[in-house]
JSON list of C-alpha atoms in Angstrom, two decimals:
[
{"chain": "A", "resi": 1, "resn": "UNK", "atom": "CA", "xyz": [-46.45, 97.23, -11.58]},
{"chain": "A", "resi": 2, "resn": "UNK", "atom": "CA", "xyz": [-49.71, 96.30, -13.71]},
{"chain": "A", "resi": 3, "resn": "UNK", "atom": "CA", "xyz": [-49.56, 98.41, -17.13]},
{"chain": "A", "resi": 4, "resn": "UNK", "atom": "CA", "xyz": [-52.52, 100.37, -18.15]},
{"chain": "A", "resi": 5, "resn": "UNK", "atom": "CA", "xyz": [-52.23, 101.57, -21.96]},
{"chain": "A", "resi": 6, "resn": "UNK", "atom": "CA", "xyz": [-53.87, 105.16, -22.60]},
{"chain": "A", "resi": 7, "resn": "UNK", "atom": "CA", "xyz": [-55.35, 105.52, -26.12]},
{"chain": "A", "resi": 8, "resn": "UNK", "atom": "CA", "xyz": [-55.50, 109.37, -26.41]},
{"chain": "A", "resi": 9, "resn": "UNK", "atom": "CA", "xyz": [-57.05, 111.35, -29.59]},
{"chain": "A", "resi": 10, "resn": "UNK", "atom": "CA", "xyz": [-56.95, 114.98, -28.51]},
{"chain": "A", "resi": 11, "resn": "UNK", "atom": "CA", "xyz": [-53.80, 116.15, -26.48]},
{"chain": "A", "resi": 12, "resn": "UNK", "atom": "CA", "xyz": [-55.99, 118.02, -24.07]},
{"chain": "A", "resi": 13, "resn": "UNK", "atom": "CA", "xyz": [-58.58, 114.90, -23.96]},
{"chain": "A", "resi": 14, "resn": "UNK", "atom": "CA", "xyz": [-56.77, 113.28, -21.59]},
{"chain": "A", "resi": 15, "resn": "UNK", "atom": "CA", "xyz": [-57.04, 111.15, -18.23]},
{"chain": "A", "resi": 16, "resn": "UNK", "atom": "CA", "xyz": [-57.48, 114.48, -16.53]},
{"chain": "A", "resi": 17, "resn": "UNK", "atom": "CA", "xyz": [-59.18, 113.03, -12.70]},
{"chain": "A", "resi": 18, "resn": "UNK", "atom": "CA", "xyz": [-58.85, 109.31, -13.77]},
{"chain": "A", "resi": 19, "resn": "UNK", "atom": "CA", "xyz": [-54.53, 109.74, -13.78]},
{"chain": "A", "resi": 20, "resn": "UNK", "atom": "CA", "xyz": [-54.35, 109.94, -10.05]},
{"chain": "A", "resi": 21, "resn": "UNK", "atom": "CA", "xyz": [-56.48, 107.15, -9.29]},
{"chain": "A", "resi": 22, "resn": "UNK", "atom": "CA", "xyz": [-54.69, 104.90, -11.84]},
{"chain": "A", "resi": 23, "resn": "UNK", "atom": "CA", "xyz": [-51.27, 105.30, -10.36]},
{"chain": "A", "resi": 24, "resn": "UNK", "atom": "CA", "xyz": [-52.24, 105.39, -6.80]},
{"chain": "A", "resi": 25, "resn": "UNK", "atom": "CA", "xyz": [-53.90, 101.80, -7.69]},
{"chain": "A", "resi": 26, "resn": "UNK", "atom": "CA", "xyz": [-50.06, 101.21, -8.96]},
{"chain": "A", "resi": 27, "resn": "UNK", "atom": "CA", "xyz": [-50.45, 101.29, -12.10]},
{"chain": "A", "resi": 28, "resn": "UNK", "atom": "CA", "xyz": [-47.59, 101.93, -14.78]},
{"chain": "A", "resi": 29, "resn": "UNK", "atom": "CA", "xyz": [-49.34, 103.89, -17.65]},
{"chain": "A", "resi": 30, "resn": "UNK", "atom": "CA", "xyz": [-48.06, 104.43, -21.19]},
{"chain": "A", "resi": 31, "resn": "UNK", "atom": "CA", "xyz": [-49.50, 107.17, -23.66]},
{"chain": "A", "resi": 32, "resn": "UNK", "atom": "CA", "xyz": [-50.02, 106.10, -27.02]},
{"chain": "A", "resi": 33, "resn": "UNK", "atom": "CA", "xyz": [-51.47, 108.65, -29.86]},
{"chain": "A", "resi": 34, "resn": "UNK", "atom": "CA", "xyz": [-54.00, 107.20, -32.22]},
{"chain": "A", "resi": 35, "resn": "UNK", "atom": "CA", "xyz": [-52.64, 107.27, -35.72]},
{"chain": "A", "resi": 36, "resn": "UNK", "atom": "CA", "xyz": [-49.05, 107.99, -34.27]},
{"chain": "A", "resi": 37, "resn": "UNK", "atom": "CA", "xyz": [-47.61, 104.88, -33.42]},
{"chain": "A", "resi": 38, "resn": "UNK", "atom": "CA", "xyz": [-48.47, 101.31, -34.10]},
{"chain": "A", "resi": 39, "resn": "UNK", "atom": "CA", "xyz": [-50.48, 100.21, -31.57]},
{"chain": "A", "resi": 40, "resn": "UNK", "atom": "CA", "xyz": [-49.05, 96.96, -29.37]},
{"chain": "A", "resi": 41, "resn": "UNK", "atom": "CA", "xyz": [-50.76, 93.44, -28.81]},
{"chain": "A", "resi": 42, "resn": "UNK", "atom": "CA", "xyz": [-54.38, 93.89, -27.53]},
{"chain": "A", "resi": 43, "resn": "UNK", "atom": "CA", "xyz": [-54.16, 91.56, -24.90]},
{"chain": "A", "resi": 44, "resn": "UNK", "atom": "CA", "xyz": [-50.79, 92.72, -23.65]},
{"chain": "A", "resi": 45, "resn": "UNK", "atom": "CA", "xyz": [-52.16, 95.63, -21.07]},
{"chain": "A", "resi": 46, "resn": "UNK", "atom": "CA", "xyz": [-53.54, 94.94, -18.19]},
{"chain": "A", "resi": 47, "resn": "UNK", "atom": "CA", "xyz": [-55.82, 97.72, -18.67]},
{"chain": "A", "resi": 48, "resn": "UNK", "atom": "CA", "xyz": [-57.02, 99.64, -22.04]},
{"chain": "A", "resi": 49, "resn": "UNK", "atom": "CA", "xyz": [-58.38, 103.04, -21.21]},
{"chain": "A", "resi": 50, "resn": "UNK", "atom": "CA", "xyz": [-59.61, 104.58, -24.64]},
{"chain": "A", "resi": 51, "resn": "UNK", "atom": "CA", "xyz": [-60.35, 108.57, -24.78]},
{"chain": "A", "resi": 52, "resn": "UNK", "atom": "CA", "xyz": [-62.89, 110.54, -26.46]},
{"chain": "A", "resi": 53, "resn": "UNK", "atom": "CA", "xyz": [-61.87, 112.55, -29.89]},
{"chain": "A", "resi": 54, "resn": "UNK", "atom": "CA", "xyz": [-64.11, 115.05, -32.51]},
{"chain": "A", "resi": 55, "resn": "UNK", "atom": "CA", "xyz": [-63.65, 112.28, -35.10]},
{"chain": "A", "resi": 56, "resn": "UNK", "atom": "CA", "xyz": [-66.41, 109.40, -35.24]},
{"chain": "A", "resi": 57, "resn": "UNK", "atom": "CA", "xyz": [-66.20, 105.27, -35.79]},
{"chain": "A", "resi": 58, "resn": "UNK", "atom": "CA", "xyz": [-67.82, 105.63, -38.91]},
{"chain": "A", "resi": 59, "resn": "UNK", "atom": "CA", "xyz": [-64.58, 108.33, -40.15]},
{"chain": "A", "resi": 60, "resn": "UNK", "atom": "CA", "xyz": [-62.74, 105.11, -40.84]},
{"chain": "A", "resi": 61, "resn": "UNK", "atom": "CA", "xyz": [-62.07, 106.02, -44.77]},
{"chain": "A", "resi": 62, "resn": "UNK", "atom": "CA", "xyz": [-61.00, 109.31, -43.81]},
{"chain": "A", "resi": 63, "resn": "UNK", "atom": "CA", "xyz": [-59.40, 108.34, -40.71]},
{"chain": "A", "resi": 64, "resn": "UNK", "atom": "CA", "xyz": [-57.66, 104.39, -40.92]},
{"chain": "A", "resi": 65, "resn": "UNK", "atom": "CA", "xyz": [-57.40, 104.78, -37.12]},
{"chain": "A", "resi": 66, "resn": "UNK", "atom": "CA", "xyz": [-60.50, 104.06, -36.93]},
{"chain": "A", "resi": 67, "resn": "UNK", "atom": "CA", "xyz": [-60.85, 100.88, -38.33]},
{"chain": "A", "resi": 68, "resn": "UNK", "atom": "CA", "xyz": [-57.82, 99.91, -36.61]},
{"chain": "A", "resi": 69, "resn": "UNK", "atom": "CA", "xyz": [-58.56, 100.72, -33.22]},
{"chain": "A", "resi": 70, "resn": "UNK", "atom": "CA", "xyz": [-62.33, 99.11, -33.30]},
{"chain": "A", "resi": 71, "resn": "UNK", "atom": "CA", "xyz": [-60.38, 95.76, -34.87]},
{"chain": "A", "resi": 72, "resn": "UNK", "atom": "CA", "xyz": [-57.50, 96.27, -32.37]},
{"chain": "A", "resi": 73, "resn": "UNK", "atom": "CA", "xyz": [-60.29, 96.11, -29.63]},
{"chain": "A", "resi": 74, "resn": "UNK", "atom": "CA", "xyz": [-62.48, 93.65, -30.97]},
{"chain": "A", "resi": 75, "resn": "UNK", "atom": "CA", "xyz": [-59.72, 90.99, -30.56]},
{"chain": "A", "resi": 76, "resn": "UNK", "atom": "CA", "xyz": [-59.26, 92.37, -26.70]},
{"chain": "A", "resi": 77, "resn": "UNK", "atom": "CA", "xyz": [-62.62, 92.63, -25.85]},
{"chain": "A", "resi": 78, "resn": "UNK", "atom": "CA", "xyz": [-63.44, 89.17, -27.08]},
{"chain": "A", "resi": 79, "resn": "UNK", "atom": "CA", "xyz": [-61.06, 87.85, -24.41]},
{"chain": "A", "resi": 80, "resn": "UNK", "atom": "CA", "xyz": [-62.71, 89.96, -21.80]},
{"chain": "A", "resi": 81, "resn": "UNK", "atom": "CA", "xyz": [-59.56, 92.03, -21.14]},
{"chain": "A", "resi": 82, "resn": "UNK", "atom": "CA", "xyz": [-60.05, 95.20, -18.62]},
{"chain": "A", "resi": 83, "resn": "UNK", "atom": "CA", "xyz": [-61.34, 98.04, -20.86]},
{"chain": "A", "resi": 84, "resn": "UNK", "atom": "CA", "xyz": [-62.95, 101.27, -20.30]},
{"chain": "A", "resi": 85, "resn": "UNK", "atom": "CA", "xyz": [-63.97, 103.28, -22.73]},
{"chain": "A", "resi": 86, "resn": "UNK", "atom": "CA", "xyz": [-64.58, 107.17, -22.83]},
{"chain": "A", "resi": 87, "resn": "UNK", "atom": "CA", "xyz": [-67.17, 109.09, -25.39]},
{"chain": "A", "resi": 88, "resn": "UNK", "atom": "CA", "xyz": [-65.04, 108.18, -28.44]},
{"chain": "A", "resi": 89, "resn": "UNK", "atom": "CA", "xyz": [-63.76, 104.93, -26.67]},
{"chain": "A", "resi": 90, "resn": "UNK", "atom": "CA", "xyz": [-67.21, 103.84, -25.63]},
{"chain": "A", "resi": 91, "resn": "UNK", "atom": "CA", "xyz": [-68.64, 104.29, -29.17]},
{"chain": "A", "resi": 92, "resn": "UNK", "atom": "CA", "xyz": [-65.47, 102.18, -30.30]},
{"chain": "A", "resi": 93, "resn": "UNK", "atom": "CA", "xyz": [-66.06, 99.76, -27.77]},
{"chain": "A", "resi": 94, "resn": "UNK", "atom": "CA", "xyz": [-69.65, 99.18, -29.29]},
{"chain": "A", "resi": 95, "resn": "UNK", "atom": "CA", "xyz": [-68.74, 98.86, -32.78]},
{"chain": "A", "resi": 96, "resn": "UNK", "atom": "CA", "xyz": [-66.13, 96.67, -31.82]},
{"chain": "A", "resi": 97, "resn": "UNK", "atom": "CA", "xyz": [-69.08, 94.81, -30.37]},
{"chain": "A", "resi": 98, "resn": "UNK", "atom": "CA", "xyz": [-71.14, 94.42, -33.06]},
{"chain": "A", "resi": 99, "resn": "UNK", "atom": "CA", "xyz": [-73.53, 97.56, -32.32]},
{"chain": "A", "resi": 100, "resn": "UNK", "atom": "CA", "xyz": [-74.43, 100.08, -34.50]},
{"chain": "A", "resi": 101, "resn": "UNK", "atom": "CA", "xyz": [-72.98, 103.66, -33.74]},
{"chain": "A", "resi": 102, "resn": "UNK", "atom": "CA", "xyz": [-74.74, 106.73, -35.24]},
{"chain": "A", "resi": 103, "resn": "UNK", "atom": "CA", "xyz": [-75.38, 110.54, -35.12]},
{"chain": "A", "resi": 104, "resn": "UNK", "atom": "CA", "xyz": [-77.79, 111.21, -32.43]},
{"chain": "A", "resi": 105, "resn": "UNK", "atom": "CA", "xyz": [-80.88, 114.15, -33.39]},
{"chain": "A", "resi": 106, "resn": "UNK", "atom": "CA", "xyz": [-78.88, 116.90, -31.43]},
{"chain": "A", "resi": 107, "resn": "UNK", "atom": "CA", "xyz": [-75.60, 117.48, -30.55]},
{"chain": "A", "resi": 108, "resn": "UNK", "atom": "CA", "xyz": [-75.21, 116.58, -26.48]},
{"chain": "A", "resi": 109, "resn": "UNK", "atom": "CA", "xyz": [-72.68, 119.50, -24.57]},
{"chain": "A", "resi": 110, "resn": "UNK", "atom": "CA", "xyz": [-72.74, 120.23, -21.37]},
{"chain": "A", "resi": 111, "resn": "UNK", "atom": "CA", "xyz": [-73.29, 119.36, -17.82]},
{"chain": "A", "resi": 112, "resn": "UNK", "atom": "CA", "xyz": [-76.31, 117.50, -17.23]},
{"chain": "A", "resi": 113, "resn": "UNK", "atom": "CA", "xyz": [-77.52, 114.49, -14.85]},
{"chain": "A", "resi": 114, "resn": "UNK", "atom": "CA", "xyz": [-77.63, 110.55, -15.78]},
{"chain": "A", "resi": 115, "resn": "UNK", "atom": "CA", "xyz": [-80.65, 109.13, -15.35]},
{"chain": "A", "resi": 116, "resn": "UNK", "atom": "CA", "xyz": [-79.08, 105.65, -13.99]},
{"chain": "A", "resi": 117, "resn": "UNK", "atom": "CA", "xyz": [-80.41, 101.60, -14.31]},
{"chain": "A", "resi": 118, "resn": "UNK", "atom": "CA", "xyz": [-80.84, 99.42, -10.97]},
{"chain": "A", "resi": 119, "resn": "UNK", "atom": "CA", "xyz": [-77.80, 98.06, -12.59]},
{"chain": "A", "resi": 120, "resn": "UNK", "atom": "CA", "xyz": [-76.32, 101.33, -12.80]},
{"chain": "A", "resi": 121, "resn": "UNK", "atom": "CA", "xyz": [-76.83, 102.04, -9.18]},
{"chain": "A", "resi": 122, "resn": "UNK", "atom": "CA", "xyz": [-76.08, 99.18, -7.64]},
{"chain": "A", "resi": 123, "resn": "UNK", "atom": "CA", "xyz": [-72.59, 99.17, -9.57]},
{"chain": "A", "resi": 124, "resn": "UNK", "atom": "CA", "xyz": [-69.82, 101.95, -9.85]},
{"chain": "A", "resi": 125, "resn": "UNK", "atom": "CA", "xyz": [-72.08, 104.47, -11.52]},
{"chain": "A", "resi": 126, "resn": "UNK", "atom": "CA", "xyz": [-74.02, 104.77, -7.98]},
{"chain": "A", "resi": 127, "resn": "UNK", "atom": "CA", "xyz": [-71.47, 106.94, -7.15]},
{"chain": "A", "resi": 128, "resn": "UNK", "atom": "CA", "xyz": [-72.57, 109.76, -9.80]},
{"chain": "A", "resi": 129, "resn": "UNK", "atom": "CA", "xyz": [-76.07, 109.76, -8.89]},
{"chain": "A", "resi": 130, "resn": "UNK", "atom": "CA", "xyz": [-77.75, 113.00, -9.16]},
{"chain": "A", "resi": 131, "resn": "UNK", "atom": "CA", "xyz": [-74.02, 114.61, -9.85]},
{"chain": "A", "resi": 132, "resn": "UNK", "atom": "CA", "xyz": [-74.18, 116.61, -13.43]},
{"chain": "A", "resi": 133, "resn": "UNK", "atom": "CA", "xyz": [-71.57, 114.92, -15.37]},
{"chain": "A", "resi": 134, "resn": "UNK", "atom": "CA", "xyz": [-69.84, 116.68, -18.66]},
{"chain": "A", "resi": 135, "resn": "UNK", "atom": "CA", "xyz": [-71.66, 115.17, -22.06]},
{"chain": "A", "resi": 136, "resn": "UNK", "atom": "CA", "xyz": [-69.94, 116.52, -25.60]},
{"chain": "A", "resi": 137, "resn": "UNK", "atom": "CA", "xyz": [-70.97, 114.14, -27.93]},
{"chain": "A", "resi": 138, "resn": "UNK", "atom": "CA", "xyz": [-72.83, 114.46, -31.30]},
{"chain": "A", "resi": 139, "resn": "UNK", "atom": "CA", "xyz": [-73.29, 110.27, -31.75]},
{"chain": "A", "resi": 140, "resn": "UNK", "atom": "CA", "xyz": [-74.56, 107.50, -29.54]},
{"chain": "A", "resi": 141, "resn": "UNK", "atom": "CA", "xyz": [-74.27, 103.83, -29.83]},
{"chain": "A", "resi": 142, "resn": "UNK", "atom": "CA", "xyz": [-77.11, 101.00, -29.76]},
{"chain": "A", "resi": 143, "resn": "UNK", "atom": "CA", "xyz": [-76.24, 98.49, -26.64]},
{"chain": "A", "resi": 144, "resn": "UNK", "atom": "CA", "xyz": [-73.94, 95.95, -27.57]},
{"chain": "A", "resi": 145, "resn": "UNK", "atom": "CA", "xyz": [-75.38, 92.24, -27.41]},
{"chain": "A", "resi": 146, "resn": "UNK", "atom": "CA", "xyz": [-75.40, 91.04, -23.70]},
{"chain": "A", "resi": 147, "resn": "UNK", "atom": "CA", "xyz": [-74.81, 94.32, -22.57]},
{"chain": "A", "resi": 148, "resn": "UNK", "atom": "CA", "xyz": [-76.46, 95.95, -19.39]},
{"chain": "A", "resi": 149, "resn": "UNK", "atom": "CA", "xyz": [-77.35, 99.61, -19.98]},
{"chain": "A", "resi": 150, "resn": "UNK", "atom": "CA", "xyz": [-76.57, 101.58, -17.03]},
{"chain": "A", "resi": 151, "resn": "UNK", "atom": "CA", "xyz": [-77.65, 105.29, -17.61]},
{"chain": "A", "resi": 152, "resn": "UNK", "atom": "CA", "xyz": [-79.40, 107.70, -20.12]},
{"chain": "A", "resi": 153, "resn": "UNK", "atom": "CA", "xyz": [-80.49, 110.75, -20.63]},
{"chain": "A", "resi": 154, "resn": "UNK", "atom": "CA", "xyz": [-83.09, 112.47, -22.68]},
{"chain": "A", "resi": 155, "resn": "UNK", "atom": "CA", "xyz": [-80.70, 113.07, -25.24]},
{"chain": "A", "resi": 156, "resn": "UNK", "atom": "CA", "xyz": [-79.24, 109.67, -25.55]},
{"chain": "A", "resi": 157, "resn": "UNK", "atom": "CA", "xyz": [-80.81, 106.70, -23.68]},
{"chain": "A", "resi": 158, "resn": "UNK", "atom": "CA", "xyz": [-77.96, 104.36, -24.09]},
{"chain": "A", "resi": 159, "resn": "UNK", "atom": "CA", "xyz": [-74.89, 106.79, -22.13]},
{"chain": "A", "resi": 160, "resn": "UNK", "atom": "CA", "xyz": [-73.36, 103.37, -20.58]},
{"chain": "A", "resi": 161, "resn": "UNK", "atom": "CA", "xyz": [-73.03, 99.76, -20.90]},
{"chain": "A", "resi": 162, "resn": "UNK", "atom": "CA", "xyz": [-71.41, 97.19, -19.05]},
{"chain": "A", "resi": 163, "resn": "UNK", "atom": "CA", "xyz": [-70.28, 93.82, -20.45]},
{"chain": "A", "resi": 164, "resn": "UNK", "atom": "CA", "xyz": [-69.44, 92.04, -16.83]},
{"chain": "A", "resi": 165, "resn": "UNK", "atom": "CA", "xyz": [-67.32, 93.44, -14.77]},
{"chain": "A", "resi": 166, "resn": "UNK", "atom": "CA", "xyz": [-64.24, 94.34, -17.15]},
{"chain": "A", "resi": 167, "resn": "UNK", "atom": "CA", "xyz": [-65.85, 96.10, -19.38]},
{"chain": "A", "resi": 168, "resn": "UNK", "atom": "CA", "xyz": [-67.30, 99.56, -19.89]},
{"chain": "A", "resi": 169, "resn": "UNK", "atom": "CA", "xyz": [-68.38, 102.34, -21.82]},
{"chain": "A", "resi": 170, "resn": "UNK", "atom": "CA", "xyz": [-69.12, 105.57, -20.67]},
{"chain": "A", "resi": 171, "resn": "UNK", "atom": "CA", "xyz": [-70.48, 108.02, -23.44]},
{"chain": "A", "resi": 172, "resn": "UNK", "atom": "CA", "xyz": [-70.20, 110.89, -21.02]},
{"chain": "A", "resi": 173, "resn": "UNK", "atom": "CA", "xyz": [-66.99, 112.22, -19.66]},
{"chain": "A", "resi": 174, "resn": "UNK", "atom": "CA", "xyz": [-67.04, 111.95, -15.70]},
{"chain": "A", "resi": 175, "resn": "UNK", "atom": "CA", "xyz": [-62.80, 112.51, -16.10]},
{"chain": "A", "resi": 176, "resn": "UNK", "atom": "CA", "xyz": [-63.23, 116.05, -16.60]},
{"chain": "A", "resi": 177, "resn": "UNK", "atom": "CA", "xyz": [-65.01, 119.14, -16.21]},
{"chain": "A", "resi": 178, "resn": "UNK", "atom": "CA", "xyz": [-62.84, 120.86, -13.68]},
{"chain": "A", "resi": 179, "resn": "UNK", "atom": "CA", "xyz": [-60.89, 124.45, -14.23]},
{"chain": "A", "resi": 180, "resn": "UNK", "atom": "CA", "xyz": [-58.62, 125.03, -15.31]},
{"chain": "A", "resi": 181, "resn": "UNK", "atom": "CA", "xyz": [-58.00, 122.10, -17.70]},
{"chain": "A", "resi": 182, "resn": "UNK", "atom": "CA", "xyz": [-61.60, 122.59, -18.65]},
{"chain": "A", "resi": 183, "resn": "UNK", "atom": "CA", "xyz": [-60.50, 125.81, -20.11]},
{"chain": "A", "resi": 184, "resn": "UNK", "atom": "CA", "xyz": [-58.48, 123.79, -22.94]},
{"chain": "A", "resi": 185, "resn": "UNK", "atom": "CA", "xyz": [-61.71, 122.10, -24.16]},
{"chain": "A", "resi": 186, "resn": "UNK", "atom": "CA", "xyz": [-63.16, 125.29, -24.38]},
{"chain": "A", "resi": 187, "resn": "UNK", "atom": "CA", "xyz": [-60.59, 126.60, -26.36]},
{"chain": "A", "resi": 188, "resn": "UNK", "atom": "CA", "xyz": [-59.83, 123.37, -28.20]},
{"chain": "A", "resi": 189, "resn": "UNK", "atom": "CA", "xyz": [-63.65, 123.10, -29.19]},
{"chain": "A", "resi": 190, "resn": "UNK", "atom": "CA", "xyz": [-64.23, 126.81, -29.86]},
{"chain": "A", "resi": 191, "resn": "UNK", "atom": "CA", "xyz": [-65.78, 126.37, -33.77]},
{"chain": "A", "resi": 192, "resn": "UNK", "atom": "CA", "xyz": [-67.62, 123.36, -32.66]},
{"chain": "A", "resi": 193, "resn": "UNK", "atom": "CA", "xyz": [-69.24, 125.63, -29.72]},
{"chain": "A", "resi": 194, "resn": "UNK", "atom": "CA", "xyz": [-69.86, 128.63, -32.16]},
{"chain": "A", "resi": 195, "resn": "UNK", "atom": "CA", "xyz": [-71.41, 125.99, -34.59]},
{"chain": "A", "resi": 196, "resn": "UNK", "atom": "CA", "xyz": [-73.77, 124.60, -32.22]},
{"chain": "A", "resi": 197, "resn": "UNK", "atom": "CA", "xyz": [-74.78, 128.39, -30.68]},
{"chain": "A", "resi": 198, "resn": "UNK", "atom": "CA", "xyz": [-73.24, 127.27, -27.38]},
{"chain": "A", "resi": 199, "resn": "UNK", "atom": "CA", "xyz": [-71.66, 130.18, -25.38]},
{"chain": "A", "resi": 200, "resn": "UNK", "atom": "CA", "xyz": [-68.64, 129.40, -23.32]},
{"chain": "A", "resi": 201, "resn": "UNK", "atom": "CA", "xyz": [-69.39, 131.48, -20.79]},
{"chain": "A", "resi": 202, "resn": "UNK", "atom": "CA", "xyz": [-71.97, 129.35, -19.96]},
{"chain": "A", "resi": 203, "resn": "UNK", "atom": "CA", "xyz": [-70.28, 126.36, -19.73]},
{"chain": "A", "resi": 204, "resn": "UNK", "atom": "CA", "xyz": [-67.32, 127.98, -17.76]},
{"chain": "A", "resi": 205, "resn": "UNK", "atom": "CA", "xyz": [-69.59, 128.68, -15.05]},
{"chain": "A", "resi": 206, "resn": "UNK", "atom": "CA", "xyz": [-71.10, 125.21, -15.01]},
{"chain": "A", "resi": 207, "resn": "UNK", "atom": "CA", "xyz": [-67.43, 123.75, -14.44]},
{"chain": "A", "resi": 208, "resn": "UNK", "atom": "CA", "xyz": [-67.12, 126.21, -11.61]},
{"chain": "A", "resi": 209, "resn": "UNK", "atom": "CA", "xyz": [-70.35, 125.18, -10.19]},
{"chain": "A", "resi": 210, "resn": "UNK", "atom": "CA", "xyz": [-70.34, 121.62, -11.04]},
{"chain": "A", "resi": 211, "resn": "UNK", "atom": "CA", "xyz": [-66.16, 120.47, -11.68]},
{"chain": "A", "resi": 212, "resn": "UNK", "atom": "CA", "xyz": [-65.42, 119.79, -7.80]},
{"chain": "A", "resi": 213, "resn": "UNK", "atom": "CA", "xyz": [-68.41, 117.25, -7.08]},
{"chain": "A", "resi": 214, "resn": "UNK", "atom": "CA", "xyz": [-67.63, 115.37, -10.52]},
{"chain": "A", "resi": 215, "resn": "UNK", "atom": "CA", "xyz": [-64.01, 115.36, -9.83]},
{"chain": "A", "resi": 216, "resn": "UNK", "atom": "CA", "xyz": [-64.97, 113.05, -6.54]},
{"chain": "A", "resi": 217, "resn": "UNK", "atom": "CA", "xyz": [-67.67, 111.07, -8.09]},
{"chain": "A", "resi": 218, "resn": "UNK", "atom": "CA", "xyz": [-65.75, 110.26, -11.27]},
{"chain": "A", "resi": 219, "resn": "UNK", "atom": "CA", "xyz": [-62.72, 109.42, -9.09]},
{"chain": "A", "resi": 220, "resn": "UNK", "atom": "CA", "xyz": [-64.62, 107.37, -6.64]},
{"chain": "A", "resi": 221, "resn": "UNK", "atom": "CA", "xyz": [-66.47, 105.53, -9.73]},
{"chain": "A", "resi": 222, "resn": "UNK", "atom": "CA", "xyz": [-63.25, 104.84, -11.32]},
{"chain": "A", "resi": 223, "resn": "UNK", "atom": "CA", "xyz": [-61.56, 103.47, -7.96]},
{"chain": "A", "resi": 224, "resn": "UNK", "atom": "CA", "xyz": [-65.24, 101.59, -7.37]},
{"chain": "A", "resi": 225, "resn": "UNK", "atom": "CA", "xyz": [-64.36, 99.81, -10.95]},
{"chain": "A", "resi": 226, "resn": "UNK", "atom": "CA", "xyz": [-61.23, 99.12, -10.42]},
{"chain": "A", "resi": 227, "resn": "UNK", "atom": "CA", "xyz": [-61.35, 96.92, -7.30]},
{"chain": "A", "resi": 228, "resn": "UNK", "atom": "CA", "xyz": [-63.87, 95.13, -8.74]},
{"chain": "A", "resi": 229, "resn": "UNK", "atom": "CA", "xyz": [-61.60, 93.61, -12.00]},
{"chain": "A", "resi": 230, "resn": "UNK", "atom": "CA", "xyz": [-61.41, 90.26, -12.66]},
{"chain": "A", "resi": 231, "resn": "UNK", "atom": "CA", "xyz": [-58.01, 88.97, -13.66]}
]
């Protein structure tokens, strides 16, 4: 079986739609906690698949994991080793790149539409056209060098970035947004929502409305990306 390595940040940050799709591609995948165990050699995987998380790339004097993981993935992105990266793991990707990643003017939750590139039609992310994808992100990242941006929004124009066809970055979260695991972010996030005057409610009912159609777009993205790996 190929072996795809999970870098999770947040226990209930997790594959969530993406898990099905891996292992009915037949895929072995191994769990690793950032911070909690030493990570393995980056070019090991076959696949790197690196999760969002409330701490930032720039946390790295608070948080060593973060310095580790963008150096762990510079040396595994420089060999163009299949990666995918998720909010946290995008902005990590980029760094690792050589781009700048800072706070963006507002803080990004919610469901909203990506306004996608030719690129990012023509390529995996055609498959979430005009689909409201889940965005909880208070940074962005500047697009790496050589990268082809793939979707914005008015919030943050850079929301994806491909670097060929084994690596991407996704700054929004098309592996979740369905109930009842949405409820965990909910209740995971609750002072971040209270800070930011963002009501629950709200976005409970925009996971009803919205969860089902991202569940099939994100998995028929991910299954899009997949096939089209390079070895």
């Amino acid at each position: 079986m190929k072996s795809a390595l999970i870098l999770r940040h947040l226990a209930f940050e997790d594959l969530g739609a993406f898990a099905p799709v891996l292992r009915n591609a037949g895929y072995r995948l191994k769990e690793v906690e950032a911070a909690m165990a030493p990570l393995p050699d980056p070019l090991e995987p076959d696949l790197v698949v690196v999760l969002g998380g409330p701490i930032g790339v720039n946390d790295g004097a608070a948080y060593p994991c973060m310095t580790e993981e963008r150096d762990w993935l510079a040396m595994r992105l420089a060999d163009d080793r299949p990666t995918l990266g998720l909010c946290l793991g995008a902005q990590l990707m980029a760094a690792a790149l050589g781009a700048r990643v800072a706070p963006i003017a507002k803080k990004e939750i919610g469901f909203a539409p990506l306004t996608l590139t030719a690129a990012g039609r023509a390529g995996p992310l055609g498959h979430l056209a005009d689909i409201p994808v889940l965005h909880w992100h208070g940074e962005g990242f500047d697009l790496p060098a050589g990268a082809e941006r793939l979707a914005a929004t008015p919030a943050c124009p850079n929301q994806a970035f491909a670097l060929g066809p084994n690596l991407l970055g996704l700054q929004c979260h098309p592996e979740a947004g369905m109930l009842p695991d949405f409820e965990r972010w909910l209740i995971g996030h609750s002072a971040e929502l209270a800070q930011a005057g963002i009501a629950p409610e709200a976005l409970r009912q925009d996971a009803k409305a919205h969860g089902p159609a991202l569940r099939a777009a994100g998995q028929a993205m991910f299954r899009h990306w997949l096939r089209e790996l390079e070895p």
